[in-house]
GROMACS .gro file of C-alpha atoms in nm:
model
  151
    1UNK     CA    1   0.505   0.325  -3.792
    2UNK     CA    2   0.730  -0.008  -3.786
    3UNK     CA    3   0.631  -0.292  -3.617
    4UNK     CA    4   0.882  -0.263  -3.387
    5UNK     CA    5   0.801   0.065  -3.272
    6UNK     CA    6   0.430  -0.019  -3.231
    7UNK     CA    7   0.521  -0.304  -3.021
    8UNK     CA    8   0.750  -0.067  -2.787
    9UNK     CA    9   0.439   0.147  -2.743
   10UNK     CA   10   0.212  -0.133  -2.691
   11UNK     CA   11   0.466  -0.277  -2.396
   12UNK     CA   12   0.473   0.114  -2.259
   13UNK     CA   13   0.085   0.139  -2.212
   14UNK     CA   14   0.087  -0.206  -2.061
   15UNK     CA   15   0.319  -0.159  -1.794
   16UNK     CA   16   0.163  -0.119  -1.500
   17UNK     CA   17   0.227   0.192  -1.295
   18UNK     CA   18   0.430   0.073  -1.009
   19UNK     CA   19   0.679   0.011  -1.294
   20UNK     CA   20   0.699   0.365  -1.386
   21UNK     CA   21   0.697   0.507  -1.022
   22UNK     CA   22   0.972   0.748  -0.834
   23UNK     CA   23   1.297   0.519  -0.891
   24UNK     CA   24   1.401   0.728  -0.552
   25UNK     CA   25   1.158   0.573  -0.375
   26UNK     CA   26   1.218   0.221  -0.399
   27UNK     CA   27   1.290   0.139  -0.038
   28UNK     CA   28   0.911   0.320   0.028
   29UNK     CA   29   0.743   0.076  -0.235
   30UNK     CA   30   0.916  -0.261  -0.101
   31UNK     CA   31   0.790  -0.168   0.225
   32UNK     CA   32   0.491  -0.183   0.104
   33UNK     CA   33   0.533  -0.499  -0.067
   34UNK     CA   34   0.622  -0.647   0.272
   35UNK     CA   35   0.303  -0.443   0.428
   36UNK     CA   36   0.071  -0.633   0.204
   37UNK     CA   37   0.249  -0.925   0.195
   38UNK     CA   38   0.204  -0.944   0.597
   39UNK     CA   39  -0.169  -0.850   0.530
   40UNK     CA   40  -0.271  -1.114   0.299
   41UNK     CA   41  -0.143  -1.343   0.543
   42UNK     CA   42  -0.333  -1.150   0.838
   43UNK     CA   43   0.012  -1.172   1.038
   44UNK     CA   44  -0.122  -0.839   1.310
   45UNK     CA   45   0.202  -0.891   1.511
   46UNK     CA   46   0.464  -0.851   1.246
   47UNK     CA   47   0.272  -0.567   1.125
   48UNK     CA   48   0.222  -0.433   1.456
   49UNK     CA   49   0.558  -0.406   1.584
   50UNK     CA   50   0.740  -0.408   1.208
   51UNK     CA   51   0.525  -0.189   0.927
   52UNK     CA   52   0.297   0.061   1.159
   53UNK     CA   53   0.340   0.343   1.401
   54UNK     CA   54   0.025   0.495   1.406
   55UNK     CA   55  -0.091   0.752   1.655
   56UNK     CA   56  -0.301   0.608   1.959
   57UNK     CA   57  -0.620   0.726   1.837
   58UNK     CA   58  -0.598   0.494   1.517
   59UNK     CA   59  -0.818   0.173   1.624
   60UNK     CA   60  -0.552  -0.018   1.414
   61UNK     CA   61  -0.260   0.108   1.634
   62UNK     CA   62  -0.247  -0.238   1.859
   63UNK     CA   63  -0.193  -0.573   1.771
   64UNK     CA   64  -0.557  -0.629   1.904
   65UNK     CA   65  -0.726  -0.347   1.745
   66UNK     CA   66  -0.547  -0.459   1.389
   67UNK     CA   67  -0.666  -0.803   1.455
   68UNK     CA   68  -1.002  -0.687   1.529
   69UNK     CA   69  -0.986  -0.523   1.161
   70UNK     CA   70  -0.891  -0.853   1.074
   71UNK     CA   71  -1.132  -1.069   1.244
   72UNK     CA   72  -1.427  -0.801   1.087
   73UNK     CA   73  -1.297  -0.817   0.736
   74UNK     CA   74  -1.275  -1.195   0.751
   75UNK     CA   75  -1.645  -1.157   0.864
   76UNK     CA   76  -1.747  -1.043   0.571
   77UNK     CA   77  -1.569  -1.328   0.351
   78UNK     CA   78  -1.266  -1.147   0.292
   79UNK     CA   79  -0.981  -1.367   0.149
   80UNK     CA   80  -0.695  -1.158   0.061
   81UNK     CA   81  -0.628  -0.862  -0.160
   82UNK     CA   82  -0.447  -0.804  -0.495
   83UNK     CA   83  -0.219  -0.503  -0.522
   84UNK     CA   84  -0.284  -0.290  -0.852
   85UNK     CA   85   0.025  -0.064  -0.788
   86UNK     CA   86   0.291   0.068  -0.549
   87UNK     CA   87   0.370   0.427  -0.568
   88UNK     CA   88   0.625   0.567  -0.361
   89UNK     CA   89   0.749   0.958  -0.312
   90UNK     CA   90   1.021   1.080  -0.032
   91UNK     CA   91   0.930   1.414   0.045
   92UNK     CA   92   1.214   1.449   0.282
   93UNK     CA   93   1.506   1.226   0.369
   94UNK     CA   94   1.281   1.110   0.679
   95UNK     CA   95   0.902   1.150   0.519
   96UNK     CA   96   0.745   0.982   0.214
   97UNK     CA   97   0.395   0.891   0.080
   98UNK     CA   98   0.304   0.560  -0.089
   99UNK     CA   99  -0.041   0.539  -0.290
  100UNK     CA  100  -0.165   0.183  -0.293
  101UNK     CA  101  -0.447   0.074  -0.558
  102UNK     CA  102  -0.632  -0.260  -0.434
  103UNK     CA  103  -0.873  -0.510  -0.420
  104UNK     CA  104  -0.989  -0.713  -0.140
  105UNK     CA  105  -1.101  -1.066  -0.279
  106UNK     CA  106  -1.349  -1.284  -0.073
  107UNK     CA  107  -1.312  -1.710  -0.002
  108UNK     CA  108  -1.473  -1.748  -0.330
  109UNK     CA  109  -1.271  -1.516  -0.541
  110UNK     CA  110  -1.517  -1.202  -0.569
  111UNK     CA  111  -1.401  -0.879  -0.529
  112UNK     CA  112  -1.520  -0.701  -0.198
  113UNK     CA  113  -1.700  -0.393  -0.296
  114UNK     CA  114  -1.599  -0.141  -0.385
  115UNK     CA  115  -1.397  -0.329  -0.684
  116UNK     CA  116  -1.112  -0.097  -0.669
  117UNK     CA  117  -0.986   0.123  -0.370
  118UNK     CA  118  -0.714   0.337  -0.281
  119UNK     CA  119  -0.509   0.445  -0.004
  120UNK     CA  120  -0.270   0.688   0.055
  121UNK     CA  121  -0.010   0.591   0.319
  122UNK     CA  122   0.212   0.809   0.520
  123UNK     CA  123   0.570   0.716   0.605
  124UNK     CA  124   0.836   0.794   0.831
  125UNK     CA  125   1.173   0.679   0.842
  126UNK     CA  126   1.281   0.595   1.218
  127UNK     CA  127   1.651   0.450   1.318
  128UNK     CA  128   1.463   0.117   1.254
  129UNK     CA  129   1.333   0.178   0.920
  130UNK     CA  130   1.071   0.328   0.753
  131UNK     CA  131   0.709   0.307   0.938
  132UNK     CA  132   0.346   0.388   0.834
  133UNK     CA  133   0.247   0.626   1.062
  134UNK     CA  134  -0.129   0.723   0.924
  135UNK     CA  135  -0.343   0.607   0.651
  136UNK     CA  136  -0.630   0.788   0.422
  137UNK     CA  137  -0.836   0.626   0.254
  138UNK     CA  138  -0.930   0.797  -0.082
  139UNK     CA  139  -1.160   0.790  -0.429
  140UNK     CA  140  -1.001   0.510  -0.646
  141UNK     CA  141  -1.054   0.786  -0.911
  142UNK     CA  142  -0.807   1.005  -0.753
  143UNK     CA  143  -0.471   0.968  -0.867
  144UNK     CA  144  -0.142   1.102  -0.696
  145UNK     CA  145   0.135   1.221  -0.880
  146UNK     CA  146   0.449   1.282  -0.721
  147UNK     CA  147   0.824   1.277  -0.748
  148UNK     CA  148   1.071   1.271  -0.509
  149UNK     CA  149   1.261   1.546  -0.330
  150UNK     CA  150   1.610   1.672  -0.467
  151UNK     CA  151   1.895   1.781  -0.292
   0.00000   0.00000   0.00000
């Protein structure tokens, strides 16, 4: 094998995953971006009325409940978390999943347990944009593979 070669397959297995996801579903993954983004800085309004649309019976659904996830998180010492990957999937033109691998880090830079977690995110595209509109949280050894929808 040339060195060049090995070097290609080296840079392959390095990449993380959000670099190989669904190129169709960009638009799902940088709404994510902004969703955790908005998160780290605990910002319940923007996320409120900009990122979620989650059904009344989800205690995050309000400003006040999603601050009150907030306000118990910090509670515990949480800091902020670090996104693993972004994976994105329309399923229609108006549905779409994201899968989002995580860590939440506390004040002093320790990782909340457990060390990794996933969730999967469910999206729907309004006239406004897309929206989360439910959440399930899953086994960080599960892994979701899926590609987008073709016409």
């Amino acid at each position: 094998m040339t060195r060049s070669l090995a070097c290609a397959i080296a840079i392959a297995i390095a990449l993380p995953s959000a670099a190989l996801a669904d190129a169709g579903a960009r638009d799902v993954e940088a709404v994510m971006t902004e969703y955790v983004r908005l998160w780290n800085a605990g910002d319940s309004a923007a996320i409120s009325s900009r990122i979620y649309r989650l059904r009344a019976d989800n205690p995050m659904s309000t400003q006040a409940g999603l601050q009150a996830e907030f306000d118990r998180l910090k509670a515990q010492g949480y800091h902020h978390s670090v996104t693993h990957s972004v994976e994105g999937c329309h399923l229609t033109p108006t549905q779409a999943i994201a899968q989002l691998r995580f860590t939440r880090l506390k004040t002093d830079g320790q990782p909340m347990p457990p060390k990794e977690r996933a969730t999967l995110y469910v999206l729907r595209k309004f006239p406004e944009g897309w929206r989360i509109t439910d959440l399930i949280g899953m086994s960080a050894s599960a892994r979701l593979s899926c590609a987008s929808y073709s016409d």
